[in-house]
XYZ file of C-alpha atoms in Angstrom:
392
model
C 25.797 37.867 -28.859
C 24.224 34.308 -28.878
C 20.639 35.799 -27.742
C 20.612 38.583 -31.200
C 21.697 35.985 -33.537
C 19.445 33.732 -32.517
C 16.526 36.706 -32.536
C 17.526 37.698 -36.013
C 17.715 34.332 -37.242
C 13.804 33.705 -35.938
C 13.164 36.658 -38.072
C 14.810 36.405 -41.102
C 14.213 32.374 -41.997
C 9.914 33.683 -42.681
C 11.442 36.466 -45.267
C 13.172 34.052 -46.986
C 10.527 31.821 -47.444
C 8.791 34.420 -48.866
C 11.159 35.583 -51.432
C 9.871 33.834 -54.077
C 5.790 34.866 -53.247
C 3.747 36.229 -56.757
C 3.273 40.098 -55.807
C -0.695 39.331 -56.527
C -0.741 36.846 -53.731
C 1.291 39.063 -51.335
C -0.486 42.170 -51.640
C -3.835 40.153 -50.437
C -3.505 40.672 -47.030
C -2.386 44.580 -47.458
C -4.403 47.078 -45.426
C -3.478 51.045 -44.072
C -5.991 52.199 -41.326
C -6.700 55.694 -39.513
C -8.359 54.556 -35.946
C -9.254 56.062 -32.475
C -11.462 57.120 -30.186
C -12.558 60.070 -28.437
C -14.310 60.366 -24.995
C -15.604 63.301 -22.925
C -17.087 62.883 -19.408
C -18.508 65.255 -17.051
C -16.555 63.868 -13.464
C -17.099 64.805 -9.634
C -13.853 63.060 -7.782
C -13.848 63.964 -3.942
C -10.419 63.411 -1.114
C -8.043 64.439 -4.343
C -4.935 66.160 -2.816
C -4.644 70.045 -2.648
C -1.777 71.663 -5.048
C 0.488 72.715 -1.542
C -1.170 71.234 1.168
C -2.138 67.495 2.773
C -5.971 68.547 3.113
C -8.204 67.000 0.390
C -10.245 68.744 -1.365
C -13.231 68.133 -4.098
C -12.777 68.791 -8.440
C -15.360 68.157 -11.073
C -15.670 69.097 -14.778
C -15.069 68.009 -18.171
C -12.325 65.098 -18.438
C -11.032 62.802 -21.192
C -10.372 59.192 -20.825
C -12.676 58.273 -18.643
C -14.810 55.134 -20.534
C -11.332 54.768 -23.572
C -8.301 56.671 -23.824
C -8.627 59.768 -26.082
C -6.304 58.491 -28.931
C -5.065 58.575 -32.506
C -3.339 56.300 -34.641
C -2.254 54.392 -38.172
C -2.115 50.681 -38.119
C -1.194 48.439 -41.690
C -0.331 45.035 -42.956
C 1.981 44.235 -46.080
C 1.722 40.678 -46.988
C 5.335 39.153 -47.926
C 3.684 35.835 -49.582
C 3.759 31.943 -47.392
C 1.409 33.227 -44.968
C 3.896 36.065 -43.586
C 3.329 39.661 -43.025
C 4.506 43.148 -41.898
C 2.245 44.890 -39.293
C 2.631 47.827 -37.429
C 0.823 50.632 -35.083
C 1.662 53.687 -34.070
C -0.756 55.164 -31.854
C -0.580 58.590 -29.888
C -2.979 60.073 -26.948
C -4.715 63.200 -26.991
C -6.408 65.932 -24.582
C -10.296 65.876 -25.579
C -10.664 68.337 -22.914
C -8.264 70.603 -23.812
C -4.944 70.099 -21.673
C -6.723 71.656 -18.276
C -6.773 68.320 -17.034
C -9.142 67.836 -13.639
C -6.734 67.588 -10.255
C -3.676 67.994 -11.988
C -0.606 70.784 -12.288
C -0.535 72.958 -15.205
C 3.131 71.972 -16.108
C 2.925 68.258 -15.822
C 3.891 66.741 -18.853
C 1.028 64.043 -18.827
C -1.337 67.336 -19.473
C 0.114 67.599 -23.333
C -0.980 64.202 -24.214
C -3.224 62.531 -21.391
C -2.342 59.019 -22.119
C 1.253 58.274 -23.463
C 4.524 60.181 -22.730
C 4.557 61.858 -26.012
C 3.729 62.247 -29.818
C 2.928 58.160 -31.297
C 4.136 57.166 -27.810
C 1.230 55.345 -26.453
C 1.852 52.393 -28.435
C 4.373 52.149 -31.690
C 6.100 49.023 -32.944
C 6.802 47.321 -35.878
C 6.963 43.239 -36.701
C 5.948 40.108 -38.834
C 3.451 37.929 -38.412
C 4.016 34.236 -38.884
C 2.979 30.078 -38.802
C 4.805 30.561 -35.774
C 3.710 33.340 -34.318
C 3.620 37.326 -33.953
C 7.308 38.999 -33.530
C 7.676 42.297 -33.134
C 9.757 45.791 -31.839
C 9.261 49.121 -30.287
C 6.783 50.501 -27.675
C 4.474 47.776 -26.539
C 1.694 48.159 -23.309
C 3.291 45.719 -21.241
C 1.533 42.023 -21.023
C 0.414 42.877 -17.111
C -1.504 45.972 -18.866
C -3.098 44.298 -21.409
C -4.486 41.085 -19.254
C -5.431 43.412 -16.365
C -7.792 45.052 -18.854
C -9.024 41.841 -20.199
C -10.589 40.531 -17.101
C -11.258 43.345 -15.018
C -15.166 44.067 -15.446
C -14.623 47.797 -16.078
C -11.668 46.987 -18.880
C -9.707 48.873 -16.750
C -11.300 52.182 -17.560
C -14.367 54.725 -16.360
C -14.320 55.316 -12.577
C -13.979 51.532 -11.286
C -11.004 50.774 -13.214
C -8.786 48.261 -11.274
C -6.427 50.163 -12.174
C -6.976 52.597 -9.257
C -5.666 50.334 -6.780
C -3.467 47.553 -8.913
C -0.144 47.140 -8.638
C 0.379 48.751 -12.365
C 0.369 52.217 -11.049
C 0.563 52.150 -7.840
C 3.367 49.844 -6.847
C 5.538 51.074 -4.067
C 9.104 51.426 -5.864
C 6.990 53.741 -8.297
C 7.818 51.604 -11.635
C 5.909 52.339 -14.683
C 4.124 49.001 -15.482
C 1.716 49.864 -18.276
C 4.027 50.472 -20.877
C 7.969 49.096 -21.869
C 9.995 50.940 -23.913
C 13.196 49.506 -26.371
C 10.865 46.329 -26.290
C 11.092 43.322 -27.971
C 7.691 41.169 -28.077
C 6.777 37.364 -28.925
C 3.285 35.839 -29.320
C 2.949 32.192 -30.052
C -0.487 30.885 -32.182
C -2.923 29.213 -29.802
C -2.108 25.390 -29.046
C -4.551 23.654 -27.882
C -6.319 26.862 -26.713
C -3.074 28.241 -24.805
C -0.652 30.910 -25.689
C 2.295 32.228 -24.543
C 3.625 35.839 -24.561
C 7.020 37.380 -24.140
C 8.448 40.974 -23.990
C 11.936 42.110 -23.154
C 12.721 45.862 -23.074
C 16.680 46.565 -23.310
C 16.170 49.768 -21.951
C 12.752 50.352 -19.809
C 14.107 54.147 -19.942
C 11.407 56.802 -18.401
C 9.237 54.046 -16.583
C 12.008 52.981 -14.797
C 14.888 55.352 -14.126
C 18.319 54.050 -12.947
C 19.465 54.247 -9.631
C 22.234 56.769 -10.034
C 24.074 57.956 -13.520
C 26.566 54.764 -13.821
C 24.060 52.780 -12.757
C 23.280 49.635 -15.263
C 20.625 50.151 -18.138
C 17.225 49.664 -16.455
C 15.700 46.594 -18.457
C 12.595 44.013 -17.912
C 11.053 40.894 -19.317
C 7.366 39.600 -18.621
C 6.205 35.845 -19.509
C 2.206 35.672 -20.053
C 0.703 31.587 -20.408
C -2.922 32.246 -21.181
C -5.594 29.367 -21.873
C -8.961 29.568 -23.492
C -11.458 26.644 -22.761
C -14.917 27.455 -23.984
C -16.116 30.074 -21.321
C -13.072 30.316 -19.146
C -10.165 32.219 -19.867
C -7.015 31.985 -17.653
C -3.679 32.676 -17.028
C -0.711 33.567 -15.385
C 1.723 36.821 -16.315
C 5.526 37.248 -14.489
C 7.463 40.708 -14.420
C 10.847 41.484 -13.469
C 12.659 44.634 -13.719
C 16.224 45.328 -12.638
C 18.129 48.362 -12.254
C 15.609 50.898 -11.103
C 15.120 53.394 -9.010
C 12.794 54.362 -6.027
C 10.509 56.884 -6.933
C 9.608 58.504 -3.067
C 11.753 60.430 -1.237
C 14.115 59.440 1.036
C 14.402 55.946 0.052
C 18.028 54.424 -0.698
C 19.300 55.549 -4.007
C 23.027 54.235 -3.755
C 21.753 50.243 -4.421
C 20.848 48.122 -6.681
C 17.393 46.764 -6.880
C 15.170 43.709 -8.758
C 11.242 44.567 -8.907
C 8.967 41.325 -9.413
C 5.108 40.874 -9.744
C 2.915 37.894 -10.683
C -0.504 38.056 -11.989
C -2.658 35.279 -11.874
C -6.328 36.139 -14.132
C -9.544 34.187 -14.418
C -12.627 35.118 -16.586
C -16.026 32.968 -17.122
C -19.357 33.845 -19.043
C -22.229 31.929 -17.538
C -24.033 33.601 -20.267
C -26.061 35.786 -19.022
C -23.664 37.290 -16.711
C -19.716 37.044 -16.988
C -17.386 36.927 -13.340
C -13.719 38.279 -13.578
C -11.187 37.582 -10.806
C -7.578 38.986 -10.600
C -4.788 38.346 -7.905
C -1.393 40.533 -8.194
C 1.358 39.882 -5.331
C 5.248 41.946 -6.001
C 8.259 41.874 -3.519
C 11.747 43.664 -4.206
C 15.427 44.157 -3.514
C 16.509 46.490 -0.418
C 12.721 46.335 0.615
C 10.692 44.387 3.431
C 7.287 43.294 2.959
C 4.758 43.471 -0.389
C 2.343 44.238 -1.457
C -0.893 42.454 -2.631
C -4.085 43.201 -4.906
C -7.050 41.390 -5.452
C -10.577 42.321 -7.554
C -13.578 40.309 -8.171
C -16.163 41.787 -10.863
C -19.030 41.039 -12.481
C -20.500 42.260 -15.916
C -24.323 41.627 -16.465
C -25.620 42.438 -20.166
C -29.156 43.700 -20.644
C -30.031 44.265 -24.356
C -27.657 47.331 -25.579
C -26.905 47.973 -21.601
C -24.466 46.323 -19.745
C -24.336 46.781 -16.099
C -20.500 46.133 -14.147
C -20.059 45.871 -10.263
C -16.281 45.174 -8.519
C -14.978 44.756 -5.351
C -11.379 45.045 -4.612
C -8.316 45.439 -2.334
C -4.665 46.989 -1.934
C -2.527 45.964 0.563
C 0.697 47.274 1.426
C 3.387 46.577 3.975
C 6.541 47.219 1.830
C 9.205 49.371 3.051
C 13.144 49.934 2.579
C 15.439 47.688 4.686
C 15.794 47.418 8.021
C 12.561 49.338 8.430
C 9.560 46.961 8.907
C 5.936 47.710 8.728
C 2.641 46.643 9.491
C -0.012 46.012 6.688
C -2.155 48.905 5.670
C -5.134 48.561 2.761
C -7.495 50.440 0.656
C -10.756 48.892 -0.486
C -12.488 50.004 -3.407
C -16.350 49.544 -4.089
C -17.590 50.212 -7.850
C -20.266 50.261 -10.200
C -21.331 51.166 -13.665
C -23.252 51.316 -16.688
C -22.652 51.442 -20.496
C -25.434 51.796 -22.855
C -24.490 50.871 -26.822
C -26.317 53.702 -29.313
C -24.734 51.514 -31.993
C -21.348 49.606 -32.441
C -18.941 52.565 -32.513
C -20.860 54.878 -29.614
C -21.752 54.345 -25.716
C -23.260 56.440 -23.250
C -21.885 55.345 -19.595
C -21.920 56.157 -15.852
C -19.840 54.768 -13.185
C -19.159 55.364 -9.372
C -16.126 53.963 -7.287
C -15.803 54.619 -3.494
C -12.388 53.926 -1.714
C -12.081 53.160 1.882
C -7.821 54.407 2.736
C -6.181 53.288 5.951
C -4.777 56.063 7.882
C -1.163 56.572 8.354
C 0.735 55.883 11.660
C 3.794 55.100 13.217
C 3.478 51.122 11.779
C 2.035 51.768 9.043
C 2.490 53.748 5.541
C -1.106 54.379 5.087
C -2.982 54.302 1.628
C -4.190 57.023 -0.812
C -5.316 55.456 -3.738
C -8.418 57.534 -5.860
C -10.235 57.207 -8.835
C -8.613 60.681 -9.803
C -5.496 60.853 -12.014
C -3.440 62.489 -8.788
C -4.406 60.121 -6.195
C -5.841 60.858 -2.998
C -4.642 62.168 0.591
C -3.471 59.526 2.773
C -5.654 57.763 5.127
C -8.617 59.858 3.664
C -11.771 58.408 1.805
C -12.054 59.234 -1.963
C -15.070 58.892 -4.090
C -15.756 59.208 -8.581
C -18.291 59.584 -10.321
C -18.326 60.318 -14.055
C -20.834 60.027 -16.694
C -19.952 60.583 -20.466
C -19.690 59.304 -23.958
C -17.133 57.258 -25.969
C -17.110 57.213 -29.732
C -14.436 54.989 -31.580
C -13.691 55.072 -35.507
């Protein structure tokens, strides 16, 4: 009870400053906005697993999402007068494609909307911005998503996103990272060129199922410190979710579990070529081992082009209690191109190659892809896709 009255007194105190605001004044900072994107991409992804067997096999076509997530939305400001304002977003994903997505089943739900669980569910929240900081509710991409796409050099998109081997979809308990749900969300104003971030979600709901039906209410918070000094930008981001479930078969289901990552970040422009470097390390309850990411990029402009390169790698020796494994990894070997025809429109072309450790009795083996399915374990997997992005 302590923790909501305090929460509702940090947002009430700017309204009541503003009370007294001339309209005229408050109605200067008052904008409504239609935004999005769309993206096709002709893609060739190799080692993708077959519908009902291990074997991999080889898909290529038309995609969506490859260089920026096929999306619609309405974002707006209301100015309330003493430098306070209402903001919100509500954002929803879309098939450019058509819903035949490449490598993946018919009925999967992720077909209807290809980013986002649902209609406006990609992103939807509503808050005030203040002197002393950025409050707000609702659907937020979780802090780990948005600094992974900060300093990866792909922006965690086309087909060297980090994102095909990072711990933000493809941690072992099978948690939902990119998104929390029932979320409350805090952003300080830069001191001193750092700023800190909170989110707490009351009830992580579909990105982190409980364990069984009387289980406690899945929730999560995430603390993000971030500094800006010149050229550098760093920063640290902690997660911890409780109350989940495991997502693979056969793992315990009767016991309750705590999920934690840590993200350390580091970006630097040298000017004529910027260097990214990311580090991601998680552990949990009932489960031996962890698992570990790291990526190194580099992003090299050339008049409207920009050129990106990455190396990275997975590593995995997580497994329930008692069992114990040996480590297992995945390496991943990228590189791309984007080409600006003006400030709204890019051409690009990218190529990742993983390397997956084969499965024994020590081991759990790898299959991380650059396709949305993932790839056959142990078995090498390979993207290519070469499209165009238009935002408005």
């Amino acid at each position: 009870m302590r923790n909501h009255v305090c929460i509702a007194a940090a947002l009430a105190w700017p309204l009541h400053a503003a009370a007294a605001e001339p309209p005229a004044r408050a109605a200067q900072s008052d904008f409504i906005e239609l935004y999005g994107s769309i993206d096709l991409s002709y893609v060739h992804d190799t080692g993708v697993p077959a519908e009902r067997d291990a074997g991999a096999r080889t898909v290529w076509g038309l995609a969506s999402g490859q260089g920026a997530a096929s999306s619609l939305g309405v974002r707006g400001a209301h100015g309330l007068g003493s430098g306070v304002r209402v903001e919100f977003v509500a954002e929803t994903g879309f098939c450019a494609a058509g819903i035949a997505q490449l490598g993946i089943d018919a009925d999967d739900p992720s077909q209807q909307y290809c980013s986002g669980a649902g209609w406006m569910q990609r992103e939807s929240h509503l808050g005030l911005s203040t002197r002393v900081g950025t409050f707000s509710a609702g659907l937020h991409p979780t802090l780990l998503a948005v600094r992974e796409g900060e300093v990866d050099a792909f922006e965690d998109a086309y087909a060297g996103a980090v994102g095909n081997i990072s711990l933000i979809s493809n941690n072992r308990p099978g948690i939902g990272l990119s998104r929390v749900a029932q979320s409350l969300a805090y952003t300080s104003p830069p001191l001193r060129g750092v700023t800190l971030s909170a989110q707490y979600a009351f009830n992580v709901g579909r990105f982190a199922q409980p364990r069984w039906a009387d289980a406690p209410t899945p929730r999560a918070w995430l603390l993000d410190v971030e500094r800006q000094a010149g050229a550098l930008v760093a920063g640290l981001t902690h997660a911890q979710y409780q109350n989940f479930r495991y997502a693979l078969p056969g793992d315990p289901q009767h016991v309750r579990g705590g999920y934690r990552i840590w993200m350390g970040y580091a970006r630097y422009d040298f000017g004529r070529v910027r260097a990214d470097a990311i580090v991601q390390r998680n552990t949990a309850d009932d489960s031996s081992g962890e698992q570990t990411v790291w990526s190194l990029g580099l992003v090299l402009p050339h008049g409207a082009a920009r050129w990106m390169a990455s190396v990275g790698q997975h590593a995995s020796s997580m497994a329930p209690l008692p069992q114990q494994l040996a480590t297992s990894r995945a390496w991943q070997y990228a590189l791309g191109w984007r080409y600006g025809l003006s400030a709204r429109t890019e051409l690009h072309a990218s190529f990742a190659w993983l390397r997956n450790a084969a499965a024994d009795s020590t081991h759990a083996g790898t299959r991380l892809s650059p396709a949305p399915t993932g790839a056959v374990v142990g078995a090498l997997a390979q993207g290519f896709e070469c499209g165009i992005t238009h935002r408005f």
